[in-house]
Amino acid sequence: MNRPLPAPRLRVPTHEDALAWHRVFADPEVMEFHGGKAAPLSVYEELTARQRRHDAERGFCFWTILDESDEVLGFTGAQPWSPQWGPVGAIEIGWRLGRAHWGKGYVTAAARETLRRVREAGVPEVVAMVRPGNERSIAVTRRLGMRAAETYPHPTLAEDALCFRLELNRHTDNAA
């Protein structure tokens, strides 16, 4: 089905977004590939503060996704890959969306805007790290024109993490 994508708005996360993210991500289905349970509010307070710093220093971050009525849907954006395993030094693109908004095109539309913004910031390539079985996220990487590149042993799970890559210095129809 090729329906038009929604037009979500992205903003640098506010302090209040920490509470909104905590509420939206409290669903075990949303957290299935992110530890399986909701993180404490303090995790989102630190995360939103870090994203504000990233935006100020780099011109990009994990932005809050808002729908047409300014409801917080989740986040998408890019940040440096910080763990000491995997694609160390890479810029990671990522997304997380509240369950009520799955399957409506919000993540694809927001991630395409992310690619535009990080390309403008001079980032030559992005990676997306996805757990095996996360078919929704794997589908988004395909819609963005990303390619499966390598796998990395996960340090705490009995599975490899999948790494998808996209060069941004060349234009692709999917990533525009």
Coordinates of C-alpha atoms in Angstrom, one line a residue:
M1 CA 0.0 0.0 0.0
N2 CA 1.4 3.4 -1.0
R3 CA -0.6 5.8 1.1
P4 CA 0.8 9.3 1.7
L5 CA 3.0 9.6 4.8
P6 CA 1.8 11.8 7.6
A7 CA 3.7 15.1 8.3
P8 CA 5.0 14.8 11.8
R9 CA 6.9 17.7 13.4
L10 CA 10.3 17.2 15.1
R11 CA 11.5 19.3 18.0
V12 CA 14.4 19.3 20.3
P13 CA 13.1 17.4 23.4
T14 CA 12.0 19.6 26.2
H15 CA 12.4 18.8 29.9
E16 CA 8.6 18.1 29.9
D17 CA 9.2 15.5 27.0
A18 CA 10.9 13.2 29.5
L19 CA 7.6 12.6 31.2
A20 CA 5.8 12.2 27.8
W21 CA 8.4 9.7 26.6
H22 CA 8.1 7.8 29.9
R23 CA 4.3 7.6 29.5
V24 CA 4.4 6.7 25.8
F25 CA 7.1 4.0 26.2
A26 CA 5.5 2.4 29.3
D27 CA 4.0 -0.2 27.0
P28 CA 5.8 -3.7 27.1
E29 CA 5.2 -4.1 23.4
V30 CA 7.0 -0.8 22.7
M31 CA 9.9 -1.9 24.9
E32 CA 10.1 -5.5 23.6
F33 CA 13.4 -4.8 21.9
H34 CA 14.6 -2.2 24.4
G35 CA 14.9 -4.2 27.6
G36 CA 11.3 -5.4 27.8
K37 CA 10.0 -3.0 30.4
A38 CA 9.6 0.7 31.0
A39 CA 12.7 2.6 32.1
P40 CA 12.4 4.9 35.2
L41 CA 11.5 8.5 34.6
S42 CA 15.1 9.5 35.5
V43 CA 16.4 7.6 32.4
Y44 CA 14.2 9.8 30.2
E45 CA 15.2 13.0 32.1
E46 CA 18.9 12.2 31.4
L47 CA 18.2 11.2 27.8
T48 CA 16.3 14.4 26.9
A49 CA 19.0 16.5 28.6
R50 CA 21.7 14.7 26.6
Q51 CA 19.7 15.2 23.4
R52 CA 19.5 18.9 24.0
R53 CA 23.3 19.0 24.4
H54 CA 23.7 16.9 21.2
D55 CA 21.5 19.4 19.3
A56 CA 23.5 22.4 20.6
E57 CA 26.8 20.8 19.9
R58 CA 26.2 18.9 16.7
G59 CA 23.0 20.3 15.2
F60 CA 21.1 17.0 15.5
C61 CA 19.8 14.7 18.3
F62 CA 16.9 12.3 19.0
W63 CA 14.0 14.7 18.4
T64 CA 10.6 14.4 19.8
I65 CA 8.0 13.4 17.2
L66 CA 4.8 15.4 17.3
D67 CA 1.6 14.7 15.3
E68 CA -0.6 17.3 13.7
S69 CA -2.3 18.1 17.0
D70 CA 1.1 18.4 18.9
E71 CA 0.7 15.0 20.7
V72 CA 4.1 13.4 21.6
L73 CA 4.4 10.2 19.6
G74 CA 7.9 9.2 20.4
F75 CA 11.3 10.1 19.1
T76 CA 13.6 9.8 16.1
G77 CA 16.9 11.3 15.2
A78 CA 20.6 10.7 15.4
Q79 CA 23.4 10.6 18.0
P80 CA 26.9 9.3 18.3
W81 CA 27.0 5.5 19.0
S82 CA 28.1 5.5 22.6
P83 CA 28.6 1.8 23.7
Q84 CA 32.1 0.4 23.6
W85 CA 31.0 -2.4 21.3
G86 CA 29.4 -2.3 17.8
P87 CA 30.0 0.6 15.3
V88 CA 32.1 2.7 17.7
G89 CA 32.4 6.3 16.4
A90 CA 29.5 6.0 14.0
I91 CA 26.4 8.2 14.0
E92 CA 23.4 6.1 14.9
I93 CA 19.9 6.9 13.6
G94 CA 17.1 5.6 15.7
W95 CA 13.4 5.8 16.5
R96 CA 10.9 4.7 19.1
L97 CA 7.2 5.2 18.8
G98 CA 4.2 4.7 21.1
R99 CA 2.1 1.6 20.2
A100 CA -1.0 3.6 19.3
H101 CA 0.9 5.2 16.4
W102 CA 2.5 2.1 14.8
G103 CA 1.7 1.3 11.2
K104 CA 0.8 4.9 10.2
G105 CA 4.0 6.0 8.6
Y106 CA 5.1 8.4 11.3
V107 CA 8.5 6.8 11.9
T108 CA 9.4 6.6 8.2
A109 CA 8.4 10.2 7.6
A110 CA 10.2 11.4 10.7
A111 CA 13.3 9.3 9.9
R112 CA 13.5 10.7 6.4
E113 CA 13.5 14.2 7.9
T114 CA 16.2 13.1 10.2
L115 CA 18.3 11.9 7.2
R116 CA 17.8 15.3 5.6
R117 CA 18.9 17.1 8.7
V118 CA 22.0 15.0 9.4
R119 CA 23.0 15.2 5.8
E120 CA 22.8 19.0 6.1
A121 CA 24.9 18.8 9.2
G122 CA 27.7 17.2 7.2
V123 CA 27.3 13.6 8.5
P124 CA 28.6 11.3 5.7
E125 CA 27.0 8.0 6.9
V126 CA 24.6 6.7 9.5
V127 CA 24.0 3.3 11.1
A128 CA 21.0 1.8 12.6
M129 CA 21.4 -1.0 15.2
V130 CA 18.5 -3.4 15.3
R131 CA 17.9 -6.5 17.3
P132 CA 17.0 -9.7 15.3
G133 CA 13.3 -10.2 15.1
N134 CA 12.5 -6.5 15.2
E135 CA 10.8 -6.7 11.8
R136 CA 9.1 -3.2 12.1
S137 CA 12.5 -1.5 12.5
I138 CA 14.1 -3.6 9.8
A139 CA 11.3 -2.6 7.5
V140 CA 12.0 1.1 8.3
T141 CA 15.7 0.7 7.5
R142 CA 14.7 -0.8 4.1
R143 CA 12.3 2.1 3.4
L144 CA 15.2 4.5 4.2
G145 CA 17.4 2.8 1.7
M146 CA 19.8 1.4 4.3
R147 CA 21.7 -1.8 3.6
A148 CA 22.5 -4.7 6.0
A149 CA 26.2 -4.3 6.7
E150 CA 27.4 -6.4 9.5
T151 CA 26.5 -8.0 12.8
Y152 CA 28.1 -7.4 16.2
P153 CA 28.0 -9.8 19.2
H154 CA 25.8 -8.2 21.8
P155 CA 27.6 -7.9 25.1
T156 CA 24.6 -8.9 27.3
L157 CA 22.2 -10.8 25.0
A158 CA 22.6 -14.2 23.4
E159 CA 22.2 -12.8 19.9
D160 CA 24.1 -10.6 17.5
A161 CA 22.9 -7.0 16.8
L162 CA 22.3 -6.2 13.2
C163 CA 24.0 -3.1 11.8
F164 CA 22.4 -1.3 8.8
R165 CA 24.3 1.5 7.0
L166 CA 23.4 4.4 4.7
E167 CA 25.9 6.7 3.0
L168 CA 24.5 10.2 3.0
N169 CA 27.0 11.8 0.6
R170 CA 25.0 10.3 -2.3
H171 CA 21.4 11.0 -2.9
T172 CA 18.9 8.1 -2.9
D173 CA 15.2 8.5 -3.6
N174 CA 14.3 6.6 -0.4
A175 CA 16.4 8.8 1.8
A176 CA 15.3 12.1 0.6

